[in-house]
JSON list of C-alpha atoms in Angstrom, two decimals:
[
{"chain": "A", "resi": 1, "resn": "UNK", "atom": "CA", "xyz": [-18.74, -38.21, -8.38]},
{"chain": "A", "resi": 2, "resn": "UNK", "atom": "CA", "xyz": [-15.53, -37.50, -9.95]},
{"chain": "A", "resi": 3, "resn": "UNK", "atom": "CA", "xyz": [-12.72, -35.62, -7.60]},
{"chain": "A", "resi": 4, "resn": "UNK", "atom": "CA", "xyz": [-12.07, -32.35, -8.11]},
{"chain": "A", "resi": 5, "resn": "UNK", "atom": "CA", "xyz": [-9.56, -29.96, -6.65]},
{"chain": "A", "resi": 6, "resn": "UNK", "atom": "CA", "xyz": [-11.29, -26.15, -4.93]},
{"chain": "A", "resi": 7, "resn": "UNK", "atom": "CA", "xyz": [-10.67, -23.67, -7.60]},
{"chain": "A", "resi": 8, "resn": "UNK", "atom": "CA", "xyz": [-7.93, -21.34, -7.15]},
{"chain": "A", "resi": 9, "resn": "UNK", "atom": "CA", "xyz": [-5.48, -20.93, -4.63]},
{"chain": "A", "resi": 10, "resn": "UNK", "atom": "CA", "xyz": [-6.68, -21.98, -0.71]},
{"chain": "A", "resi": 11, "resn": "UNK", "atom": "CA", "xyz": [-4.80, -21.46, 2.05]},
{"chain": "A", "resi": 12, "resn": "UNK", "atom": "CA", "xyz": [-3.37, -24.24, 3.48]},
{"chain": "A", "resi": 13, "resn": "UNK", "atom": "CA", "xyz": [-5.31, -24.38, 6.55]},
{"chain": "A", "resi": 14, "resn": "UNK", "atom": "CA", "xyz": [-8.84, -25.51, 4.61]},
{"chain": "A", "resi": 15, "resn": "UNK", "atom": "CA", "xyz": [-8.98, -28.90, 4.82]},
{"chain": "A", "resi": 16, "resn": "UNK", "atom": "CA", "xyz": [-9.87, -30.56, 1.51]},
{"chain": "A", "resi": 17, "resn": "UNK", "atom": "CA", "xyz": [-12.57, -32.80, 3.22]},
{"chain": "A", "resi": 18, "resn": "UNK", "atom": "CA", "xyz": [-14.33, -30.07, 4.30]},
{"chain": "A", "resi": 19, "resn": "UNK", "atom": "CA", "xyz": [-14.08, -29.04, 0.67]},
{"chain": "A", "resi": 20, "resn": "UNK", "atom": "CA", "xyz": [-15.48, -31.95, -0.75]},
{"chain": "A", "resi": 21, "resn": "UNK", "atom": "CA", "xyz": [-18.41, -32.42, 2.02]},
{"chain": "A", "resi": 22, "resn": "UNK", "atom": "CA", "xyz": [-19.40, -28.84, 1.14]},
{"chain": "A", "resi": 23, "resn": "UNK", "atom": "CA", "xyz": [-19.53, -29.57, -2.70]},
{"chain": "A", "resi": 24, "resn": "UNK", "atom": "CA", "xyz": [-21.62, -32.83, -1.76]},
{"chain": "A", "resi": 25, "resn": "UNK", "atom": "CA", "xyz": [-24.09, -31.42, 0.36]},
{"chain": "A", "resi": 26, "resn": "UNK", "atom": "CA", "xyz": [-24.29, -27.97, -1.71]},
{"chain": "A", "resi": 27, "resn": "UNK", "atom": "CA", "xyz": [-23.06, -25.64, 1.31]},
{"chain": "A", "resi": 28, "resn": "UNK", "atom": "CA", "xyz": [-21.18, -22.18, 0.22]},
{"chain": "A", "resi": 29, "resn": "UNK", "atom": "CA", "xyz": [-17.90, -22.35, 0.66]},
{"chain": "A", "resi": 30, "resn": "UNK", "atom": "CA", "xyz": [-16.44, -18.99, 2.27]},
{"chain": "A", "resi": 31, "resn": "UNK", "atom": "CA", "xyz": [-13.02, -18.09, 1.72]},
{"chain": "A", "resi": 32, "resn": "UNK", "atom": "CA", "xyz": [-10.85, -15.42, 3.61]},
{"chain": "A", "resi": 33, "resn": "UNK", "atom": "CA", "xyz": [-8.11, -14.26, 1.94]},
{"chain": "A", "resi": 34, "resn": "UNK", "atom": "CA", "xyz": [-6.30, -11.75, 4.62]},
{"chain": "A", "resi": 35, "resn": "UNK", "atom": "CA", "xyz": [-4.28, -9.24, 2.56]},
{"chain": "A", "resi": 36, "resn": "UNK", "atom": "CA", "xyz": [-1.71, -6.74, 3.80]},
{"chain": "A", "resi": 37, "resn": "UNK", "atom": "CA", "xyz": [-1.56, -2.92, 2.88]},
{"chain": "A", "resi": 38, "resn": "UNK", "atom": "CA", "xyz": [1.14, -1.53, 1.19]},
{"chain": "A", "resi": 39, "resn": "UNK", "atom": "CA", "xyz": [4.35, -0.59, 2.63]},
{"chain": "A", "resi": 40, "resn": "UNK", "atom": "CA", "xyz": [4.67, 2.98, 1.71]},
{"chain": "A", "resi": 41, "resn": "UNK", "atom": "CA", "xyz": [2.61, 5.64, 0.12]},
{"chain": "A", "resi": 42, "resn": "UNK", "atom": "CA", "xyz": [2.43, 5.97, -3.56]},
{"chain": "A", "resi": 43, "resn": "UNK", "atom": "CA", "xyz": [4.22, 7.85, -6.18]},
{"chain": "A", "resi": 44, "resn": "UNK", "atom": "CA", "xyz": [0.52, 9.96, -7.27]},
{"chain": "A", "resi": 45, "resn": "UNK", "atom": "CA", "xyz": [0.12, 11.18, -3.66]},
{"chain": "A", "resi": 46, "resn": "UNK", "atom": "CA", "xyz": [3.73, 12.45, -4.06]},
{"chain": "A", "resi": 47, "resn": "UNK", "atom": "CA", "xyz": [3.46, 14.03, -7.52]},
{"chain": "A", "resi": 48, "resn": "UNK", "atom": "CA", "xyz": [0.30, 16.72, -7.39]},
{"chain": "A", "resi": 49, "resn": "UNK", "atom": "CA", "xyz": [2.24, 18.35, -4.35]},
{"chain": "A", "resi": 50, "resn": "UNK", "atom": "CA", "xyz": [5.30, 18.50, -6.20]},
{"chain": "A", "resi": 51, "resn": "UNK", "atom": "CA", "xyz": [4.06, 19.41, -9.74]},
{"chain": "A", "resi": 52, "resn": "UNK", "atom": "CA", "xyz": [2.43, 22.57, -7.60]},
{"chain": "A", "resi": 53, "resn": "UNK", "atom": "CA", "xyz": [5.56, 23.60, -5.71]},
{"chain": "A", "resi": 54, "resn": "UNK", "atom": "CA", "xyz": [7.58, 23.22, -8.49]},
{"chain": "A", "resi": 55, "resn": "UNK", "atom": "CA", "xyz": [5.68, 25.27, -10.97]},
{"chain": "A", "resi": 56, "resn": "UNK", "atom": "CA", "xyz": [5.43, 28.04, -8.20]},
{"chain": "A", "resi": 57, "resn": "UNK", "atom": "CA", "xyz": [9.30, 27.96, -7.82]},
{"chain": "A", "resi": 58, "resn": "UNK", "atom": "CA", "xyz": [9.36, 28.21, -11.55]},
{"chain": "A", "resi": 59, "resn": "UNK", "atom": "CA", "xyz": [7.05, 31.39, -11.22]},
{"chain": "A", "resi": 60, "resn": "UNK", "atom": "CA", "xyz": [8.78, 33.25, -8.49]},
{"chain": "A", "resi": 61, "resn": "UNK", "atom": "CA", "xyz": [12.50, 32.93, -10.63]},
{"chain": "A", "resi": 62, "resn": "UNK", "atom": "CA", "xyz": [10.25, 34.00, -13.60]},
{"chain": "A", "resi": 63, "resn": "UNK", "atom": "CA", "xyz": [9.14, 37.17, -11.69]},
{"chain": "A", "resi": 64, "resn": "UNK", "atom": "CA", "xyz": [12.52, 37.73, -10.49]},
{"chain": "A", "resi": 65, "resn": "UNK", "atom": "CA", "xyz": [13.73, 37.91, -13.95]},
{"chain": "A", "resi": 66, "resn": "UNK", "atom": "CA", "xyz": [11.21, 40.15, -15.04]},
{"chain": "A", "resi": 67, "resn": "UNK", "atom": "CA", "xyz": [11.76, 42.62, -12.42]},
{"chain": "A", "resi": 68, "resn": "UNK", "atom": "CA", "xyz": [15.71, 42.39, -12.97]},
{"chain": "A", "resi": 69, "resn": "UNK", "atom": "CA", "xyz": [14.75, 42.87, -16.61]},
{"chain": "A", "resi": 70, "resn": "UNK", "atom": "CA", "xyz": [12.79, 45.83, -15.52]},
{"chain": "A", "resi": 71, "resn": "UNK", "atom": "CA", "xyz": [15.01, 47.52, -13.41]},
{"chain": "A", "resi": 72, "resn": "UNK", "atom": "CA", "xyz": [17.74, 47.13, -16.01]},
{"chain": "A", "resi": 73, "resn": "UNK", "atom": "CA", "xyz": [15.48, 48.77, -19.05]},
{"chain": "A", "resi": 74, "resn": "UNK", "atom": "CA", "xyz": [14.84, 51.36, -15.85]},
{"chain": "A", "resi": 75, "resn": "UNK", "atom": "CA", "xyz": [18.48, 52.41, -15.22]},
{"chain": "A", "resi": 76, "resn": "UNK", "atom": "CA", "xyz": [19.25, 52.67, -18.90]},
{"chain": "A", "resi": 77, "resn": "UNK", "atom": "CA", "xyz": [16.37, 54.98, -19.46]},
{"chain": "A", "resi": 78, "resn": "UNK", "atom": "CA", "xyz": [17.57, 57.06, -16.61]},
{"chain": "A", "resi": 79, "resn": "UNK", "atom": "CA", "xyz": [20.73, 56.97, -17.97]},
{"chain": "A", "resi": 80, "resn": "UNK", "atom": "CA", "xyz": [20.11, 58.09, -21.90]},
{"chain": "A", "resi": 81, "resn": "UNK", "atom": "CA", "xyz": [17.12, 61.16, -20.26]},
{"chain": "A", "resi": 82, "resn": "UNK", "atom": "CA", "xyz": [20.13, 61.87, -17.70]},
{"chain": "A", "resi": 83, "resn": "UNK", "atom": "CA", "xyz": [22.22, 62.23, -20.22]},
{"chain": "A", "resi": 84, "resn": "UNK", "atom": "CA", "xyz": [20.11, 64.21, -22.81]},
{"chain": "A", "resi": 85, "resn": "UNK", "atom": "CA", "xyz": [18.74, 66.77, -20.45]},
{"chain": "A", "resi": 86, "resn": "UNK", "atom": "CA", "xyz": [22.15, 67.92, -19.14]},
{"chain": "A", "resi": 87, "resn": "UNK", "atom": "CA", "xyz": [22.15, 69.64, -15.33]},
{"chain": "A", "resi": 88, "resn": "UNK", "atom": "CA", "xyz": [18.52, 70.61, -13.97]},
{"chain": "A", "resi": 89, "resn": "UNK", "atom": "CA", "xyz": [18.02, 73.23, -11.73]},
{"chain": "A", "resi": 90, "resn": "UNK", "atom": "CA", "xyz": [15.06, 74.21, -9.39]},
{"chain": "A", "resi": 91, "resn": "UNK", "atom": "CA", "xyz": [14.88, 77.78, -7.36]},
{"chain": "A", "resi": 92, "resn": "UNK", "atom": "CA", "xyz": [18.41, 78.15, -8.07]},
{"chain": "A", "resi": 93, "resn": "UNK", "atom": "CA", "xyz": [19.97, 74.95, -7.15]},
{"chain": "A", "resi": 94, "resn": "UNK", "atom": "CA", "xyz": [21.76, 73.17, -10.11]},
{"chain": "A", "resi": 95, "resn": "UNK", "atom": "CA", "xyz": [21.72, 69.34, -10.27]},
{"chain": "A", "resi": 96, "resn": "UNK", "atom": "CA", "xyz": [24.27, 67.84, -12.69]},
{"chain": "A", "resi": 97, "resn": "UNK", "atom": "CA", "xyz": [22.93, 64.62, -13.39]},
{"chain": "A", "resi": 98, "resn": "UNK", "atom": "CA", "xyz": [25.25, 62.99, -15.50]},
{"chain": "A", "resi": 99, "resn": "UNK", "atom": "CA", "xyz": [28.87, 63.48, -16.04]},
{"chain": "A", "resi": 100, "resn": "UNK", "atom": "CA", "xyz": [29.62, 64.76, -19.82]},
{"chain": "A", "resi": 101, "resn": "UNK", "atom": "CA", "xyz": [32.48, 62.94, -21.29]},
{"chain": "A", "resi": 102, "resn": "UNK", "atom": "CA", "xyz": [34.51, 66.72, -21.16]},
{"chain": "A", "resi": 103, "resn": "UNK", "atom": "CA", "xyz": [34.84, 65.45, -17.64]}
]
């Protein structure tokens, strides 16, 4: 019988001889390879989370805008009917709503 080495890396603590009587007498050999976990956590259990909160930040300053834009298109409406409709008075009291540019 010719001498062969175990296939693969063993770890240093398997005797060859035990090796070699195992591959003579035809008994399975069992190999434990002890492996350690990773150190951290990683990147994908990072990245859903943060793709979420980041397109909800992205959201909010996209409502905020709108509502600025709003309130802006708001104020210059009031401003042009304001200044169309001249003073407006109800049971006698006069409300001067804009300033004419006499003033």
């Amino acid at each position: 019988m010719a001498h062969r080495d175990p296939p693969g890396i063993i770890a240093p603590h398997v005797p060859a001889d035990v090796y070699r009587r195992a591959e003579a007498t035809g008994q399975p050999v069992v190999i434990v390879v002890h492996t350690t976990d990773p150190a951290g956590r990683p990147l994908r259990r990072y990245l859903l989370p943060l793709a979420i909160a980041s397109a909800a930040a992205m959201g909010c300053w996209g409502l905020v805008a709108a509502l600025c834009a709003l309130l802006d298109a708001a104020a210059h409406t009031v401003t042009v009917i304001a200044q169309t409709a001249g003073p407006v008075g109800i049971g006698g009291i006069t409300l001067k709503l804009a300033r004419s540019k006499g003033d």
